[in-house]
Structures are given as C-alpha cells and as structure tokens.
GROMACS .gro file of C-alpha atoms in nm:
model
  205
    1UNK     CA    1   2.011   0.049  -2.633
    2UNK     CA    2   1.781   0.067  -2.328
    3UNK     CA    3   2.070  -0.086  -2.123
    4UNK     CA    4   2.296   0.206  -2.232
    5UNK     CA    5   1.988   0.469  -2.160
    6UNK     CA    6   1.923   0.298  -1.778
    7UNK     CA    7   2.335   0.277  -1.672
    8UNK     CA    8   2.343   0.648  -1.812
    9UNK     CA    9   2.041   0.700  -1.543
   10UNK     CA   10   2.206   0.503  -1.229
   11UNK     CA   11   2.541   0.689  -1.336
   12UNK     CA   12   2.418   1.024  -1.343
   13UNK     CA   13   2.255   0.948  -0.997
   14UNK     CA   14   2.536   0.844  -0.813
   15UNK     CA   15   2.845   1.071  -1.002
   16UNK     CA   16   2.622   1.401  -0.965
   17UNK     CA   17   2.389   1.370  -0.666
   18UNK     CA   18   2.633   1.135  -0.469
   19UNK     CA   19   2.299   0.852  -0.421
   20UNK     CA   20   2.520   0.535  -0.468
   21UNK     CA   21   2.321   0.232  -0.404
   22UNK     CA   22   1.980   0.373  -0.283
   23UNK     CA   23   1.834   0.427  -0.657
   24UNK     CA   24   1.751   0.164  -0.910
   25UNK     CA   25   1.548   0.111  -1.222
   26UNK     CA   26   1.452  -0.212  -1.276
   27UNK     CA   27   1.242  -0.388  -1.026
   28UNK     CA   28   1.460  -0.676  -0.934
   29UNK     CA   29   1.704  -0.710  -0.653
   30UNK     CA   30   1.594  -0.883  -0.275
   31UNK     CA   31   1.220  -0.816  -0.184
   32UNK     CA   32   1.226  -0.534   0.065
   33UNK     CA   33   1.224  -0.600   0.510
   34UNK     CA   34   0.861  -0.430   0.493
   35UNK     CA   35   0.618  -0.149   0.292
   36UNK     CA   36   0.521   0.172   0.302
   37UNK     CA   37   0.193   0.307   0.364
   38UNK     CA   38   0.048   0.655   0.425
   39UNK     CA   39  -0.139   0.678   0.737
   40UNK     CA   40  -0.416   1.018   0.842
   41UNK     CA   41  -0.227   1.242   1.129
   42UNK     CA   42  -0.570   1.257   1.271
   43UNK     CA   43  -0.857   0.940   1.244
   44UNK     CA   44  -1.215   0.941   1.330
   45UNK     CA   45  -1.285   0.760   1.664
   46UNK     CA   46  -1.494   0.471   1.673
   47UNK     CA   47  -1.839   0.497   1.673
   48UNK     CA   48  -1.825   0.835   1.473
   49UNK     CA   49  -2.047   0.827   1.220
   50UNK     CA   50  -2.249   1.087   0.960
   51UNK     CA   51  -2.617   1.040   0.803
   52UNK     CA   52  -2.710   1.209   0.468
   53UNK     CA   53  -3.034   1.199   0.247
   54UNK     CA   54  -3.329   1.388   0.095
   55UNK     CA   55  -3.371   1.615   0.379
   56UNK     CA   56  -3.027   1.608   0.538
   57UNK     CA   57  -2.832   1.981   0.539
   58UNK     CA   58  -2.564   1.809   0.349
   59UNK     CA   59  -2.471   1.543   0.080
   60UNK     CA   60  -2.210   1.295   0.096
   61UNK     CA   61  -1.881   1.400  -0.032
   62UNK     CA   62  -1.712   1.117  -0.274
   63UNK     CA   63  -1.301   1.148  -0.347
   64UNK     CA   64  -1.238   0.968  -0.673
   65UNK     CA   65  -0.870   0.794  -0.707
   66UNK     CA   66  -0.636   1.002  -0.865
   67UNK     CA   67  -0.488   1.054  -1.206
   68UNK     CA   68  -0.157   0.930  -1.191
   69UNK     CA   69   0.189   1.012  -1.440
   70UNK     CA   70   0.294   0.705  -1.505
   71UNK     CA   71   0.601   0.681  -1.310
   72UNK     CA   72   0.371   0.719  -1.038
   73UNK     CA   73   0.146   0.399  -1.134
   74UNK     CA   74   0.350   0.138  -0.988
   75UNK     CA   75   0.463   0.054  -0.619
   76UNK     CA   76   0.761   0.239  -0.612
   77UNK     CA   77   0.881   0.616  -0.533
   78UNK     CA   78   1.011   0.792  -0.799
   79UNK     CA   79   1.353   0.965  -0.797
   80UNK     CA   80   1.391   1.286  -1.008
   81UNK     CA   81   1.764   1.272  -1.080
   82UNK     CA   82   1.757   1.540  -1.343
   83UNK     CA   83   1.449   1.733  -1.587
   84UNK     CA   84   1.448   1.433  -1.821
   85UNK     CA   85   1.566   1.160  -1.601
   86UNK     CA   86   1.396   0.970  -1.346
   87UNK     CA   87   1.492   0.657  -1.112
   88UNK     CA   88   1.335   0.464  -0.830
   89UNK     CA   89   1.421   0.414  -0.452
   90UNK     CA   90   1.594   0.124  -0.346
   91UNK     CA   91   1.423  -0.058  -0.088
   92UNK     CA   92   1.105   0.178  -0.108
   93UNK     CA   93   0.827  -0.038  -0.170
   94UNK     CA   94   0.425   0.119  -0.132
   95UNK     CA   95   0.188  -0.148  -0.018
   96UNK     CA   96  -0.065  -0.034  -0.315
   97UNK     CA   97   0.020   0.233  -0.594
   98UNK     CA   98   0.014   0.593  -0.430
   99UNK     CA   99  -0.336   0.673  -0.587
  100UNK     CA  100  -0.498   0.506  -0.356
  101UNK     CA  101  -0.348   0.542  -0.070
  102UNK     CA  102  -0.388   0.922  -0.138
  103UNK     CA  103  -0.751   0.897  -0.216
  104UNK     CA  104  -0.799   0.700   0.140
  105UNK     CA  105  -0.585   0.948   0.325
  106UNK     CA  106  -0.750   1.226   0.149
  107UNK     CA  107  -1.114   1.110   0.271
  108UNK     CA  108  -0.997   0.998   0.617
  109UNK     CA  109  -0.926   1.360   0.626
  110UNK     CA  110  -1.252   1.501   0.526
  111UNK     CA  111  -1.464   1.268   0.780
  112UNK     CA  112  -1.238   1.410   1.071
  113UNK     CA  113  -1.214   1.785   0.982
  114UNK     CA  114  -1.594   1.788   0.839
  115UNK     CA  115  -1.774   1.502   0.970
  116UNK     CA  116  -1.955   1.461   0.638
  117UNK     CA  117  -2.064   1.134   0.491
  118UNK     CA  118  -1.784   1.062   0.264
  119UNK     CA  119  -1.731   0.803   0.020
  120UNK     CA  120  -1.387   0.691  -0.062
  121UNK     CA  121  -1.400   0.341  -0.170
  122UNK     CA  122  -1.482   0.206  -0.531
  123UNK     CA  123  -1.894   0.150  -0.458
  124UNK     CA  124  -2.068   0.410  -0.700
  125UNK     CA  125  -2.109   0.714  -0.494
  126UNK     CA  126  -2.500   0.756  -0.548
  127UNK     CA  127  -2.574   1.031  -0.277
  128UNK     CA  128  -2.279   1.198  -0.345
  129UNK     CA  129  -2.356   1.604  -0.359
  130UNK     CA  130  -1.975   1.723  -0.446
  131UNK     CA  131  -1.703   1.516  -0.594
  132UNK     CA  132  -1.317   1.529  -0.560
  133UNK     CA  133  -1.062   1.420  -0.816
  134UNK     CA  134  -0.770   1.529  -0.986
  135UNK     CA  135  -0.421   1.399  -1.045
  136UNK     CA  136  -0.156   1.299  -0.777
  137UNK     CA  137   0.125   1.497  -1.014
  138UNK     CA  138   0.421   1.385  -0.720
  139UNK     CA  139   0.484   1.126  -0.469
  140UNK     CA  140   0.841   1.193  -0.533
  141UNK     CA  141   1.199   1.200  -0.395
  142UNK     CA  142   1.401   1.511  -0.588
  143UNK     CA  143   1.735   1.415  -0.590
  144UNK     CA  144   1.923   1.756  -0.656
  145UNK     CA  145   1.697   1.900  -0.334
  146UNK     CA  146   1.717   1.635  -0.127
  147UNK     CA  147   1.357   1.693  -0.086
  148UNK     CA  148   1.014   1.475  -0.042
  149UNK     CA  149   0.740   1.616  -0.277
  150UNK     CA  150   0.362   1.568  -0.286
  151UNK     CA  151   0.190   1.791  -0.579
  152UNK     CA  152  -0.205   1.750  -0.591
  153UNK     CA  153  -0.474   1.864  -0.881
  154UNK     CA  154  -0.747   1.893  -0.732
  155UNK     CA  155  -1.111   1.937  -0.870
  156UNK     CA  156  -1.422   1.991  -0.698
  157UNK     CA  157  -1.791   1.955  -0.834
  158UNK     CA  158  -2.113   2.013  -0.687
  159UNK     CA  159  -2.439   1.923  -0.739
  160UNK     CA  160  -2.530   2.233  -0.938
  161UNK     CA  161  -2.240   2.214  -1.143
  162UNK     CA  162  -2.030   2.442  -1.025
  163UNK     CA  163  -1.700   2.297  -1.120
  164UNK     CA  164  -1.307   2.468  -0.970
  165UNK     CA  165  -0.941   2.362  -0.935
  166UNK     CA  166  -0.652   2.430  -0.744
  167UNK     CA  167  -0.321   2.287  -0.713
  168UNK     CA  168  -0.183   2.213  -0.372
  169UNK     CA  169   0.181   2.108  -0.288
  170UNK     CA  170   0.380   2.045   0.008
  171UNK     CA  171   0.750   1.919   0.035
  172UNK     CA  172   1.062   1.841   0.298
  173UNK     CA  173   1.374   1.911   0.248
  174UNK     CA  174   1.702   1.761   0.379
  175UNK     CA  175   1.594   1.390   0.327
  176UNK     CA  176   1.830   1.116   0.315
  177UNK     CA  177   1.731   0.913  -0.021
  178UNK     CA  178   1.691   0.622   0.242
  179UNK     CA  179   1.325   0.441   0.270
  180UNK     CA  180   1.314   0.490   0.669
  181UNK     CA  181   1.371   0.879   0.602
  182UNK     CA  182   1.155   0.928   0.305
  183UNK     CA  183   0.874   0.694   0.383
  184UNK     CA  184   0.800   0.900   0.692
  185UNK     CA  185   0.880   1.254   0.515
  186UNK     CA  186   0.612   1.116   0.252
  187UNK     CA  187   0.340   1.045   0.454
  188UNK     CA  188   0.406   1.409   0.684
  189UNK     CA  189   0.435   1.591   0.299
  190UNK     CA  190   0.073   1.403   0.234
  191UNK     CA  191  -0.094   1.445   0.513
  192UNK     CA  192  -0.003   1.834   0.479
  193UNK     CA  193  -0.107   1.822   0.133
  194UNK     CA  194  -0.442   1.670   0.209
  195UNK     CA  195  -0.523   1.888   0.517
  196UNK     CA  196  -0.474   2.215   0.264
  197UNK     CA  197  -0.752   2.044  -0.028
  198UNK     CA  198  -0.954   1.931   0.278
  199UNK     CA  199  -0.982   2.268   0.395
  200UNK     CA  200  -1.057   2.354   0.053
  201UNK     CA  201  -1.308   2.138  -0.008
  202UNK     CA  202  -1.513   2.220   0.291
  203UNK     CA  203  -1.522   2.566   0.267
  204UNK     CA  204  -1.723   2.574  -0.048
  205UNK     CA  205  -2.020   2.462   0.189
   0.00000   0.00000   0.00000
C-alpha cells in the first residue's frame, strides 16, 4: 500500500508540475556533492560585543528553536506538489534540520540590527528579559508556483508578561526545483523573513 500511495506522489509531480527527476520521497539515492545552509545577509564584526545585567537599560533577548511540522523535521526541503501531497528535493540536503538554522539566523539578526545581548544557543537563557519562539510553518519549495516559501509564528514575551504574535512570510517565485536555485532563493526568502520579526521584536523596546 504505501508503495502505491508514494509512486501516486512522484507521478503526480512529474505528469502535472512537469518536475521529473528533481523530487523524491524516500531518502535513498547517491549522497549529495555538498549541503545547504542559511547564512545572515548582514553579521556582526568581530570584536562587537553587548553587556546586560541588574542595572543595564536592557535584558538579553533569547530566540528559542522553532516548532517544526513534521515534514519540516528532517534534513530535507519539502515539495508541496498538491493540498494533500508532499515530496522532497532531490539533491537538497540541509546541514542540520531548518529549526535551527532559522533560530541562528534569526539571532544573528537581532545582534546586528539591535546590538542586544542575545542568546541563541541551547545554554538556559538566565538573563533573558524577552523571549522569541514560535513555529517555522515553511521552509518549502511549492511546486504549482514555482515558488520558495518561508512562513514564521512568531511569539514574543517579556519580562512582565506581556505576551503577542504575528505571522511573517516571505517567498520567490520563478524557481527552478533545482538545489543550486532553491538553496539560494531559501536562504534570501529567510533572511527577509527574519529581518521583518527582527524588526518586530525590537520595536517593542
């Protein structure tokens, strides 16, 4: 049966969207010529630095990793090929599941654009003053668009418990479903994506 259900996928993929050979769903096949990362448009130089505490005029800002769907919880991109279907990118590998990498981007982001103390790692974020979480809904390829889509809950708290949400989304269309076009279009999509929630974040202080 599940054979039936995953050649009904790959079929679909490549009779309606015209994707032959660049969408799978097992995980087998050669190991790929290299991995995909996400990378900050913008880093903090070296030597840049920020100091919180008791009397500092701000706390340290910690960005929790993301809820995930599961077809996001593995190292591979997800292809929407219909509402109720969903394949994977040949040859599109991540170099750790997209939460992360989203979390790191997301807090290289906030030290440029705020140059805040911010904690983005897994220590327990003890001087934190506002937290940022959410789910990571898309790091996803849409087949019928040809488009590149990054869809972000975000959640902020504060120290006085003061808790909002907004969702933030950014996408590119005309993508080849090929990992050296959507690799790149990812990380631009993300990077937009977690400009818009930094920019968010910091003006609540």
């Amino acid at each position: 049966m599940n054979s039936i259900k995953y050649g009904r996928v790959l079929l679909a993929a490549a009779t309606l969207f015209a994707l032959p050979g660049c969408i799978s769903v097992g995980a087998g096949g050669e190991p790929p010529e290299s991995l995909l990362t996400l990378s900050s448009t913008a880093s903090a130089p070296a030597g840049s630095g920020a100091v919180t505490g008791p009397e500092g005029s701000a706390g340290a800002i910690a960005v929790l990793t993301p809820e995930t769907p599961a077809k996001l919880d593995v190292l591979r991109i997800p292809v929407n090929v219909s509402g109720t279907e969903v394949a994977y990118l040949q040859e599109a590998v991540w170099i750790e599941k997209p939460a992360r990498l989203f979390r790191r981007l997301l807090g290289e982001t906030l030290r440029v654009r705020g140059g805040a103390l911010v904690l983005d790692n897994d220590d327990t974020p003890t001087l934190a003053t506002q937290f940022v979480r959410g789910t990571l809904l898309d790091m996803t390829y849409d087949a019928p668009s040809s488009s590149v889509v990054v869809r972000y809950d975000a959640i902020r708290s504060d120290a006085e418990g003061t808790v909002t949400s907004r969702r933030f989304e950014a996408r590119e269309d005309n993508v080849p479903a090929e990992a050296e076009f959507v690799g790149p279009a990812m990380n631009r999509a993300a990077n937009v994506v977690a400009g818009d929630v930094a920019d968010w974040v910091l003006s609540a202080d």
